[in-house]
Structure formats: C-alpha cells, structure tokens
Amino acid sequence: MAAMKRSGVAWALAGVVAGLAGIAVDYALASLWNQQHALAAVAGLVRDTVPGPLENWGRENNGKAITIPIGLALVVVLFAVVGRATRRFWWAPVAGYGVVALLGTLAVLDATAGQLPQLVALGAGYAVSVVAMTTTGERLRRVQDLDDEQAVTPLGRTRRRDFLTIVGVVAAVAGVSTVVGRFAGRGRRAVQDERAIARLPVTSPSVPQGARVDARGVRPWMTPVEEFYLIDTSFSRPRVLARDWQLRIHGLVDAEITLTFDDLLQREVTEDWITLNCVSNEVGGGLIGNAWWSGVRLAPLLAEAGVQDGADCVLQTSVDGWDCSTPLAALTDDRNAMLAVAMNGEALTIEHGYPVRTIVPGLYGYVSGTKWVVDMEVTRFADVEAYWTQRGWGEMGPVKIASRVDVPAEGAELPAGEVVVAGSAWMQHTGIEGVEVQVDGGPWTAAELGTVPDADTWVQWRATADLAAGEHTVTVRAVQAGGEVQTSAVADVLPDGATGLHSVTFTTS
Ligand SMILES: Nc1nc2c(c(=O)[nH]1)N[C@H]1C(S)=C(S)[C@@H](COP(=O)(O)O)O[C@H]1N2
Ligand SMILES: [Mo]
C-alpha cells in the first residue's frame, strides 16, 4: 500500500473499475428494458463501418473470439488512462468517459429501434462512471496528500480504508449490475435462440420484375428489415416465445377462438407485398417501408368465429398493453389483412413483433399493425377507445395518397444537363395510376412508373429534366386509381395523416 502513495497504479485501477461500473449499469438497465446495450451497439457500428471481408470475419465465431477481447482491452486501457489523468485534471472523467458515451450515443442513434431507453441507460452508465471516478479520486488524493510519516498513522490508515471502501462499493455496483444484466437478458436470448431455428412455411421474396426504376439513390423498393422504420410506445420490448404465444378472438362472436402458434401455421399461409406506413410520417418522411409479408388471413378466422350483427371494429391488444381499434370491414373484405409471422422471408424480428403481428393493407399502422398481438375483441367503435384514439388521432385510419422525391437529394449539387428525378408514391389498397412532376413551377408532366404486383404497395417513379446551371426545385404529386389527384393542401400529421406535396431544391452547375 505504500507503493500506492505516489504511483499512478491506484489511479489507473480506479479508472478501470469506475469505467466498467458504468458499462455494467448500462448493460443492466438496457437488459431490464429489453434493449441492446451500448457496448453491443458500438460493436455493431464498428462492424458495419469496417470493410466487407473484415465485417464477415467479425460475424463469425473465430472473429468474435478475437475482436471482443481486443475491444475490451482497448476499453480497459482507455479507462486506465482516464483514471491516471484524473490525478491531475478533475475533468478527466467527464471528458474521458464522455468520449466513450459519445461513441455509444452515435451507435445508438445509428440503430433504428429503442433509442430513447438506450440513451437513458447510457446516460445512467456515464453518470455512474463520472461520479465513481470523481469520488474515488477524492479519497485517493487524500491518501496521497499525506507525507511519509503521516502515512503510517491511524489517520493514514483511515484514509486508505476510505479509499478501498469506495473502490469496493464501485466494484460491487459493477458486479451486481452485471448479474442483473445477465439475468434480465435471458428472456431476450431465449427468444433470439428460438427465432434463429424457426422453420416457417414461407417463401423468400423476389422483387417483381420492373418494380425498380433505373435511378441511383432511390430508396429500395423492398425495404430491408434492418432499415424498416420502427414505432413503439413501450419503453421495454416484449419477449414472447412462439411456443408460449396464444391469440384469443372473442367478443361479439358466435364461438370464441384461441390459437397457438402451431394452430396458426396449420392454416393456409398467404404471402403478399404490402407497404406499411405510419400516420406520423411527414411529407417526404421515412416512416414507411415495403416488405414481403407471410402469415394467415384474418377474414376466414373471423368468419369461423362468426361475427355478430352490430360489430364494426376489432380491438386488438398487444402483450405490451398497446391496443388499437381496427375497422372490422378492413379485416373481413377481400384484402390480405393477416396475422403475419414473417417479413421478407424470415421470422419477424423481436422489434417488428415476433412471433405474430397484424398487417392490414390500406390502413396506417396505428389502427391496425399490432405487434406481439395476443387478443382480438370483436366490438363496436361506440364502446371502446384505444391507445392513439384516446390521444386525439382519427378512428378509422385509412392511408392517404402521398408521394416523395428521393433523388436528387435536398441541397444536392449536380452537373447541369439531363437530371434524373425519381422517388416513390403510394395509396395502398387503392393504387397509383400516375405520378406527375413539376420543375421550377412549370407544367406538370407525367413520370414513368415501375410495375407493381397489386395496389397494396408503393410505386417507384422516374422522370428526366434538362436543366441549365442554377438552383432548381422539383415537386411531385400522385394520381390514384380512379383519377383523383393528390392534394397540395398542407395538413399536419395529427389527427389522421399529413397532406401536401413534397419538393426538393438542388443546384446544377
Ligand atoms: N404493440 C405495439 N404495436 C404497434 C405499435 C406499438 O407502439 N406497440 N405501433 C404501431 C404503429 S404507430 C405503427 S406505424 C406500426 C409500425 O410497425 P413497425 O414498428 O414494425 O414498423 O406498428 C404499430 N403496432
Ligand atoms: Mo404509426
């Protein structure tokens, strides 16, 4: 302990313990809330940023066996440096752990899901590290302020004991948090393990010929699962094993039905391209995605249950308590409203509702797309209120016609001459008949359209314009099947979806 007096070892050790305590606290909170912890997010970000071959190697077990220890070693060294620096600079923990927290924040923001809970966990971990290091540093400084004679007196012993106690407390926080994290993470791991070996009677998607227009920078016609937007009201993400899942259909029906996952898969599977969007999507926004959904149609199930007269809605409830009231007609007419088990040919991810969620073409997600759905009560709008309708959003939730310019991007700089303008347009379950483009306030001209399998998906469009050097604005509007043109009147997303036309401004030179 005498060596502790002047050496930086104790400072370095304190730095490591405080840093690891922060990581452990983040891990515990994230696991309790069923989210990815920051370290995993950073690992993911790093893996996605390195070149392809290295990335693939990093996904394999061999790669992991090397990259994870290297990553941890780097973190430990950094924490040791932070600890030592605290001896001279009181702000070293704030800055040093701040760098790690910042990296974590970037990684979390890069992910599509659960950002708020992840950031709260990260903030808590950061605070724990800073407070732990600062407090430990104060104690250590008092020990080291003693001169050689004093160091062996009762005062010296007390101060050393103080220091060791605080290091012990921090280490205990780290230890307990790690155990809590491991324990809380079990459920999620069990679901992931089950999902990984799920064999579902579904097919892989193949993008229909001609759906994609020839324009670089257009968002893909089929949205990859990891790019598909996510909306969740609950802080913590439910973990439901398919083998435990049950759906009860009841209420104004002749005969209640309870289905297990196996029961569901005994039925005929339907598969379809369906574009799902959020009522909160602003004009030009990204809360929309198109996927190949596989599942079981709801209409035959409801027919089997025998819907009684007077019913006009189905109150769907998720295992997380979220609910929505869906117009009954949209679930019983000829559209492919389904209990989906797979997205783009693979079991739903936990984030998108594993093992079962509802998908209804032509309705916004907030009135129809219940993730982790476990209960459907056939009822009347007059008798129920659901999560979002209680908060002032419209009851019926039909999608509105919309269109978007993807390229050129807002603010882009391009060579003058022929410029390709392209994007997408959608009016699910009605269909898009045409798309028109207006350049610099000139006449509306027809764009060329990609071909789509049916009316339930978005349509890509493309046009060209010959542009002189200068600033230009392109605006798009869609025409729905039957001829009605998308309105230019601007409406807010609340209460039932935005309207207005999307424009981008860019320069050519
Ligand atoms: N359980 C549950 N289901 C939910 C929600 C939710 O918050 N909780 N959000 C809804 C909303 S508003 C939309 S737009 C869609 C989004 O589905 P996604 O997150 O799979 O893209 O899910 C719907 N289903
Ligand atoms: Mo939504």
Coordinates of C-alpha atoms in Angstrom, one line a residue, residues 43-430:
A43 CA -19.6 -3.3 -31.7
G44 CA -22.4 -3.3 -34.3
L45 CA -21.4 0.2 -35.5
V46 CA -17.8 -0.8 -35.8
R47 CA -18.6 -4.0 -37.6
D48 CA -20.8 -2.1 -40.1
T49 CA -18.1 0.5 -40.7
V50 CA -15.2 -1.8 -41.5
P51 CA -14.6 -3.2 -45.0
G52 CA -16.8 -6.2 -46.1
P53 CA -14.4 -9.1 -45.6
L54 CA -13.4 -7.9 -42.2
E55 CA -17.0 -7.5 -41.3
N56 CA -17.9 -11.0 -42.3
W57 CA -14.9 -12.3 -40.4
G58 CA -16.2 -10.3 -37.4
R59 CA -19.6 -12.1 -37.5
E60 CA -18.0 -15.5 -37.3
N61 CA -17.1 -17.2 -34.0
N62 CA -13.4 -17.0 -34.8
G63 CA -13.6 -13.4 -35.5
K64 CA -15.6 -12.7 -32.3
A65 CA -13.2 -14.7 -30.2
I66 CA -10.5 -12.1 -31.3
T67 CA -12.4 -8.9 -31.8
I68 CA -14.3 -8.9 -28.5
P69 CA -11.2 -9.3 -26.3
I70 CA -9.4 -6.7 -28.4
G71 CA -12.3 -4.3 -28.0
L72 CA -12.4 -4.9 -24.2
A73 CA -8.7 -4.5 -23.9
L74 CA -8.9 -1.1 -25.7
V75 CA -11.7 0.0 -23.4
V76 CA -9.7 -1.1 -20.3
V77 CA -6.6 0.8 -21.4
L78 CA -8.6 3.9 -22.1
F79 CA -10.3 3.7 -18.7
A80 CA -6.9 3.3 -17.0
V81 CA -5.7 6.4 -18.8
V82 CA -8.8 8.3 -17.7
G83 CA -8.1 7.2 -14.1
R84 CA -4.5 8.4 -14.2
A85 CA -5.4 11.7 -15.8
T86 CA -7.9 12.3 -13.0
R87 CA -5.0 12.7 -10.7
R88 CA -4.1 16.0 -12.4
F89 CA -7.3 17.1 -14.1
W90 CA -10.5 16.9 -12.2
W91 CA -12.4 17.0 -15.6
A92 CA -10.7 13.9 -17.0
P93 CA -13.6 11.5 -16.1
V94 CA -16.1 13.9 -17.6
A95 CA -14.2 14.1 -20.9
G96 CA -12.7 10.6 -21.0
Y97 CA -15.9 8.6 -20.2
G98 CA -17.6 11.2 -22.3
V99 CA -15.7 10.0 -25.4
V100 CA -17.0 6.5 -24.7
A101 CA -20.5 7.7 -24.0
L102 CA -20.4 9.8 -27.2
L103 CA -19.4 6.8 -29.2
G104 CA -22.2 4.8 -27.6
T105 CA -24.6 7.6 -28.5
L106 CA -23.6 7.6 -32.1
A107 CA -24.0 3.9 -32.2
V108 CA -27.5 4.0 -30.6
L109 CA -28.6 6.8 -33.0
D110 CA -27.4 4.6 -35.9
A111 CA -29.8 1.9 -34.8
T112 CA -33.5 2.2 -35.8
A113 CA -35.0 1.0 -32.6
G114 CA -35.4 1.8 -28.9
Q115 CA -33.2 4.8 -29.0
L116 CA -34.7 6.6 -26.0
P117 CA -34.4 3.8 -23.5
Q118 CA -30.9 3.0 -24.8
L119 CA -29.9 6.6 -24.4
V120 CA -31.3 6.8 -20.8
A121 CA -29.3 3.6 -19.9
L122 CA -26.2 5.1 -21.5
G123 CA -26.6 8.4 -19.6
A124 CA -27.0 6.5 -16.3
G125 CA -23.9 4.5 -17.0
Y126 CA -21.9 7.6 -17.9
A127 CA -23.1 9.3 -14.7
V128 CA -22.1 6.3 -12.6
S129 CA -18.6 6.3 -14.1
V130 CA -18.0 10.0 -13.6
V131 CA -19.3 10.0 -10.1
A132 CA -17.5 6.9 -9.2
M133 CA -14.1 8.1 -10.5
T134 CA -14.5 11.6 -9.0
T135 CA -15.4 10.2 -5.6
T136 CA -12.7 7.6 -5.7
G137 CA -10.2 10.2 -6.9
E138 CA -11.0 12.5 -3.9
R139 CA -10.3 9.7 -1.5
L140 CA -7.1 8.7 -3.2
R141 CA -5.9 12.3 -3.3
R142 CA -6.3 12.5 0.5
V143 CA -4.3 9.3 0.9
Q144 CA -1.6 10.7 -1.4
D145 CA -1.5 14.1 0.2
L146 CA -0.2 12.5 3.4
D147 CA 3.6 12.7 3.8
D148 CA 5.6 9.6 4.5
E149 CA 5.3 10.0 8.3
Q150 CA 1.6 10.5 8.4
A151 CA 1.0 7.6 6.1
V152 CA 1.6 5.1 8.8
T153 CA -0.5 6.9 11.4
P154 CA -4.2 6.0 12.2
L155 CA -5.2 9.0 10.0
G156 CA -3.3 7.4 7.1
R157 CA -4.9 4.1 7.7
T158 CA -8.4 5.6 7.9
R159 CA -7.9 7.4 4.6
R160 CA -6.7 4.3 2.9
R161 CA -9.7 2.4 4.3
D162 CA -12.0 5.1 2.9
F163 CA -10.4 4.8 -0.5
L164 CA -10.7 1.0 -0.5
T165 CA -14.3 1.1 0.7
I166 CA -15.3 3.4 -2.1
V167 CA -13.5 1.2 -4.7
G168 CA -15.2 -1.8 -3.2
V169 CA -18.6 -0.1 -3.5
V170 CA -18.0 0.8 -7.1
A171 CA -16.8 -2.8 -7.9
A172 CA -19.9 -4.1 -6.2
V173 CA -22.1 -1.9 -8.3
A174 CA -20.4 -3.3 -11.4
G175 CA -20.7 -6.8 -10.2
V176 CA -24.4 -6.6 -9.2
S177 CA -25.2 -4.8 -12.4
T178 CA -23.6 -7.5 -14.5
V179 CA -25.5 -10.2 -12.7
V180 CA -28.8 -8.2 -13.2
G181 CA -28.0 -7.7 -16.8
R182 CA -27.2 -11.4 -17.4
F183 CA -30.4 -12.4 -15.6
A184 CA -32.6 -9.8 -17.3
G185 CA -31.2 -10.6 -20.7
R186 CA -32.1 -14.3 -20.5
G187 CA -35.6 -13.8 -21.9
R188 CA -34.4 -12.0 -24.9
R189 CA -31.7 -14.5 -25.6
A190 CA -34.3 -17.3 -25.4
V191 CA -36.5 -15.6 -27.9
Q192 CA -33.5 -15.0 -30.2
D193 CA -32.5 -18.6 -30.0
E194 CA -36.0 -19.8 -30.8
R195 CA -36.2 -17.4 -33.7
A196 CA -32.9 -18.4 -35.1
I197 CA -34.0 -22.0 -35.6
A198 CA -37.6 -21.3 -36.5
R199 CA -38.6 -23.1 -39.7
L200 CA -41.7 -21.4 -41.1
P201 CA -43.7 -22.4 -44.2
V202 CA -42.8 -19.1 -46.0
T203 CA -41.0 -18.2 -49.2
S204 CA -38.2 -15.8 -49.8
P205 CA -39.0 -12.6 -51.5
S206 CA -38.2 -11.9 -55.1
V207 CA -38.7 -8.4 -56.2
P208 CA -41.1 -8.3 -59.1
Q209 CA -39.6 -7.5 -62.5
G210 CA -39.9 -3.8 -63.3
A211 CA -40.7 -2.7 -59.8
R212 CA -37.4 -0.8 -59.6
V213 CA -36.8 2.2 -61.7
D214 CA -33.4 2.9 -63.0
A215 CA -32.2 5.8 -60.8
R216 CA -29.3 5.8 -58.4
G217 CA -30.2 6.9 -54.8
V218 CA -33.8 5.8 -54.9
R219 CA -34.8 4.0 -51.7
P220 CA -35.0 0.3 -52.4
W221 CA -38.5 -1.0 -53.5
M222 CA -38.2 -3.8 -50.9
T223 CA -37.2 -2.3 -47.6
P224 CA -34.5 -4.4 -45.8
V225 CA -35.7 -5.4 -42.3
E226 CA -32.9 -3.5 -40.6
E227 CA -33.9 -0.3 -42.5
F228 CA -37.6 -0.7 -41.8
Y229 CA -38.8 2.1 -39.5
L230 CA -40.0 1.2 -36.0
I231 CA -42.7 2.7 -33.8
D232 CA -43.1 1.6 -30.2
T233 CA -44.9 3.2 -27.3
S234 CA -43.5 1.0 -24.7
F235 CA -40.0 1.5 -23.2
S236 CA -39.3 -2.1 -22.9
R237 CA -39.7 -4.5 -25.8
P238 CA -41.8 -7.6 -25.2
R239 CA -40.2 -11.0 -25.5
V240 CA -42.7 -13.6 -26.5
L241 CA -41.7 -17.2 -27.3
A242 CA -43.7 -18.7 -30.2
R243 CA -44.3 -21.7 -28.1
D244 CA -45.9 -19.6 -25.4
W245 CA -47.9 -17.4 -27.8
Q246 CA -51.7 -17.5 -27.9
L247 CA -54.3 -15.4 -29.6
R248 CA -57.8 -15.1 -28.3
I249 CA -60.6 -13.9 -30.7
H250 CA -63.7 -13.1 -28.7
G251 CA -66.4 -10.5 -28.1
L252 CA -69.3 -10.2 -30.5
V253 CA -68.7 -13.6 -32.0
D254 CA -70.7 -16.9 -32.0
A255 CA -67.7 -19.0 -31.0
E256 CA -64.5 -17.8 -29.3
I257 CA -61.3 -19.0 -30.9
T258 CA -58.0 -19.5 -29.2
L259 CA -55.0 -20.1 -31.4
T260 CA -51.5 -21.3 -30.6
F261 CA -48.6 -20.6 -32.9
D262 CA -48.8 -24.2 -34.2
D263 CA -52.6 -23.9 -34.7
L264 CA -51.9 -20.8 -36.8
L265 CA -49.4 -22.5 -39.0
Q266 CA -51.8 -25.3 -39.6
R267 CA -53.8 -22.9 -41.7
E268 CA -53.2 -21.8 -45.2
V269 CA -50.4 -19.3 -45.5
T270 CA -50.8 -16.1 -47.5
E271 CA -47.9 -14.0 -48.8
D272 CA -48.0 -10.5 -50.2
W273 CA -46.1 -7.4 -50.8
I274 CA -47.5 -4.7 -48.6
T275 CA -46.4 -1.2 -47.8
L276 CA -46.8 -0.2 -44.2
N277 CA -46.7 3.5 -43.1
C278 CA -47.1 5.5 -40.0
V279 CA -49.7 8.2 -39.7
S280 CA -46.9 10.3 -38.2
N281 CA -44.9 10.3 -41.4
E282 CA -44.3 13.9 -42.5
V283 CA -44.5 14.8 -46.2
G284 CA -41.2 13.4 -47.6
G285 CA -40.5 11.4 -44.4
G286 CA -39.1 8.0 -43.9
L287 CA -41.7 6.3 -41.7
I288 CA -42.7 3.9 -44.5
G289 CA -41.5 0.6 -45.7
N290 CA -42.4 -2.2 -48.1
A291 CA -41.9 -5.8 -47.3
W292 CA -42.9 -9.3 -48.3
W293 CA -45.2 -10.4 -45.5
S294 CA -46.2 -14.0 -44.8
G295 CA -49.0 -15.0 -42.5
V296 CA -52.5 -16.2 -42.1
R297 CA -55.5 -14.2 -43.4
L298 CA -57.8 -12.8 -40.8
A299 CA -61.0 -12.9 -42.8
P300 CA -61.5 -16.7 -42.6
L301 CA -60.6 -16.7 -38.9
L302 CA -63.2 -14.1 -38.2
A303 CA -65.8 -15.9 -40.4
E304 CA -65.1 -19.1 -38.4
A305 CA -65.7 -17.2 -35.1
G306 CA -68.9 -15.9 -36.5
V307 CA -69.0 -12.1 -36.3
Q308 CA -72.4 -10.9 -34.8
D309 CA -74.6 -8.1 -36.1
G310 CA -73.7 -4.7 -34.9
A311 CA -70.0 -5.2 -34.6
D312 CA -67.9 -2.6 -36.5
C313 CA -64.5 -2.9 -35.1
V314 CA -61.9 -5.2 -33.6
L315 CA -60.0 -4.1 -30.5
Q316 CA -56.5 -5.6 -30.9
T317 CA -54.3 -5.8 -27.9
S318 CA -50.6 -6.5 -27.7
V319 CA -48.8 -8.3 -25.0
D320 CA -47.2 -5.0 -24.1
G321 CA -50.6 -3.5 -23.4
W322 CA -50.7 -1.3 -26.5
D323 CA -54.0 -1.5 -28.3
C324 CA -55.8 -0.3 -31.4
S325 CA -59.4 -0.4 -32.8
T326 CA -59.4 -1.6 -36.4
P327 CA -62.4 -1.1 -38.7
L328 CA -63.9 -4.6 -38.9
A329 CA -64.6 -4.3 -42.7
A330 CA -60.9 -4.0 -43.4
L331 CA -60.3 -7.3 -41.7
T332 CA -63.2 -9.2 -43.4
D333 CA -63.2 -7.8 -47.0
D334 CA -61.1 -9.3 -49.8
R335 CA -57.8 -7.6 -48.9
N336 CA -54.9 -9.5 -47.4
A337 CA -55.3 -8.5 -43.8
M338 CA -53.2 -11.0 -42.0
L339 CA -51.6 -12.3 -38.8
A340 CA -48.0 -12.1 -40.1
V341 CA -45.3 -14.4 -38.9
A342 CA -42.5 -13.4 -41.3
M343 CA -41.1 -10.3 -43.0
N344 CA -39.0 -10.6 -46.2
G345 CA -39.0 -14.4 -45.9
E346 CA -37.7 -14.6 -42.3
A347 CA -39.4 -14.9 -38.9
L348 CA -40.3 -11.4 -37.7
T349 CA -37.6 -9.8 -35.6
I350 CA -38.4 -9.1 -32.0
E351 CA -38.6 -5.4 -32.8
H352 CA -41.2 -6.0 -35.6
G353 CA -43.4 -8.1 -33.4
Y354 CA -42.1 -11.7 -33.1
P355 CA -43.8 -14.1 -33.2
V356 CA -47.0 -12.6 -34.6
R357 CA -48.2 -9.1 -35.6
T358 CA -51.1 -7.8 -37.7
I359 CA -50.7 -6.3 -41.1
V360 CA -53.6 -4.6 -42.9
P361 CA -53.1 -3.1 -46.4
G362 CA -54.6 0.4 -46.7
L363 CA -54.6 1.3 -43.0
Y364 CA -52.0 3.2 -41.1
G365 CA -50.1 1.1 -38.6
Y366 CA -51.5 2.9 -35.5
V367 CA -55.0 1.5 -36.2
S368 CA -54.0 -1.9 -37.5
G369 CA -50.5 -3.2 -37.3
T370 CA -50.4 -4.6 -33.7
K371 CA -47.1 -6.1 -32.9
W372 CA -47.0 -9.1 -30.4
V373 CA -50.7 -9.3 -30.9
V374 CA -52.4 -11.6 -28.3
D375 CA -56.1 -10.5 -28.2
M376 CA -58.8 -9.5 -30.6
E377 CA -62.1 -8.5 -29.3
V378 CA -64.8 -8.0 -31.9
T379 CA -66.8 -5.0 -30.7
R380 CA -68.2 -1.6 -31.6
F381 CA -66.4 1.7 -32.0
A382 CA -69.1 3.2 -29.8
D383 CA -67.9 1.0 -26.9
V384 CA -64.1 1.2 -27.0
E385 CA -61.2 3.6 -27.2
A386 CA -57.7 2.6 -28.0
Y387 CA -54.2 3.9 -27.3
W388 CA -53.9 6.5 -30.0
T389 CA -57.6 7.3 -30.5
Q390 CA -57.7 8.3 -26.8
R391 CA -55.0 10.8 -27.7
G392 CA -56.9 12.5 -30.4
W393 CA -55.9 10.5 -33.5
G394 CA -58.6 9.5 -36.0
E395 CA -60.6 6.4 -35.5
M396 CA -60.6 4.8 -39.0
G397 CA -57.0 5.5 -40.1
P398 CA -57.2 4.9 -43.9
V399 CA -53.9 5.8 -45.5
K400 CA -53.7 9.0 -47.6
I401 CA -52.2 9.3 -51.0
A402 CA -48.7 10.5 -50.9
S403 CA -45.5 10.8 -53.0
R404 CA -41.9 11.6 -52.4
V405 CA -38.8 12.7 -54.3
D406 CA -35.7 10.6 -53.4
V407 CA -33.3 12.0 -55.9
P408 CA -31.9 14.5 -56.3
A409 CA -31.5 14.9 -52.6
E410 CA -32.3 18.2 -51.0
G411 CA -29.4 20.5 -51.4
A412 CA -27.6 18.3 -53.9
E413 CA -25.1 19.7 -56.4
L414 CA -25.2 18.2 -59.8
P415 CA -23.8 18.8 -63.3
A416 CA -26.2 20.8 -65.5
G417 CA -27.8 18.9 -68.3
E418 CA -30.1 15.8 -68.1
V419 CA -31.0 15.2 -64.5
V420 CA -32.8 12.1 -63.3
V421 CA -35.6 12.7 -60.8
A422 CA -37.1 9.7 -59.0
G423 CA -38.9 8.5 -55.9
S424 CA -42.0 6.7 -54.8
A425 CA -45.7 7.2 -54.5
W426 CA -48.4 5.2 -52.6
M427 CA -52.0 4.8 -51.9
Q428 CA -52.3 1.3 -50.5
H429 CA -55.3 -0.8 -51.5
T430 CA -56.4 1.8 -54.0

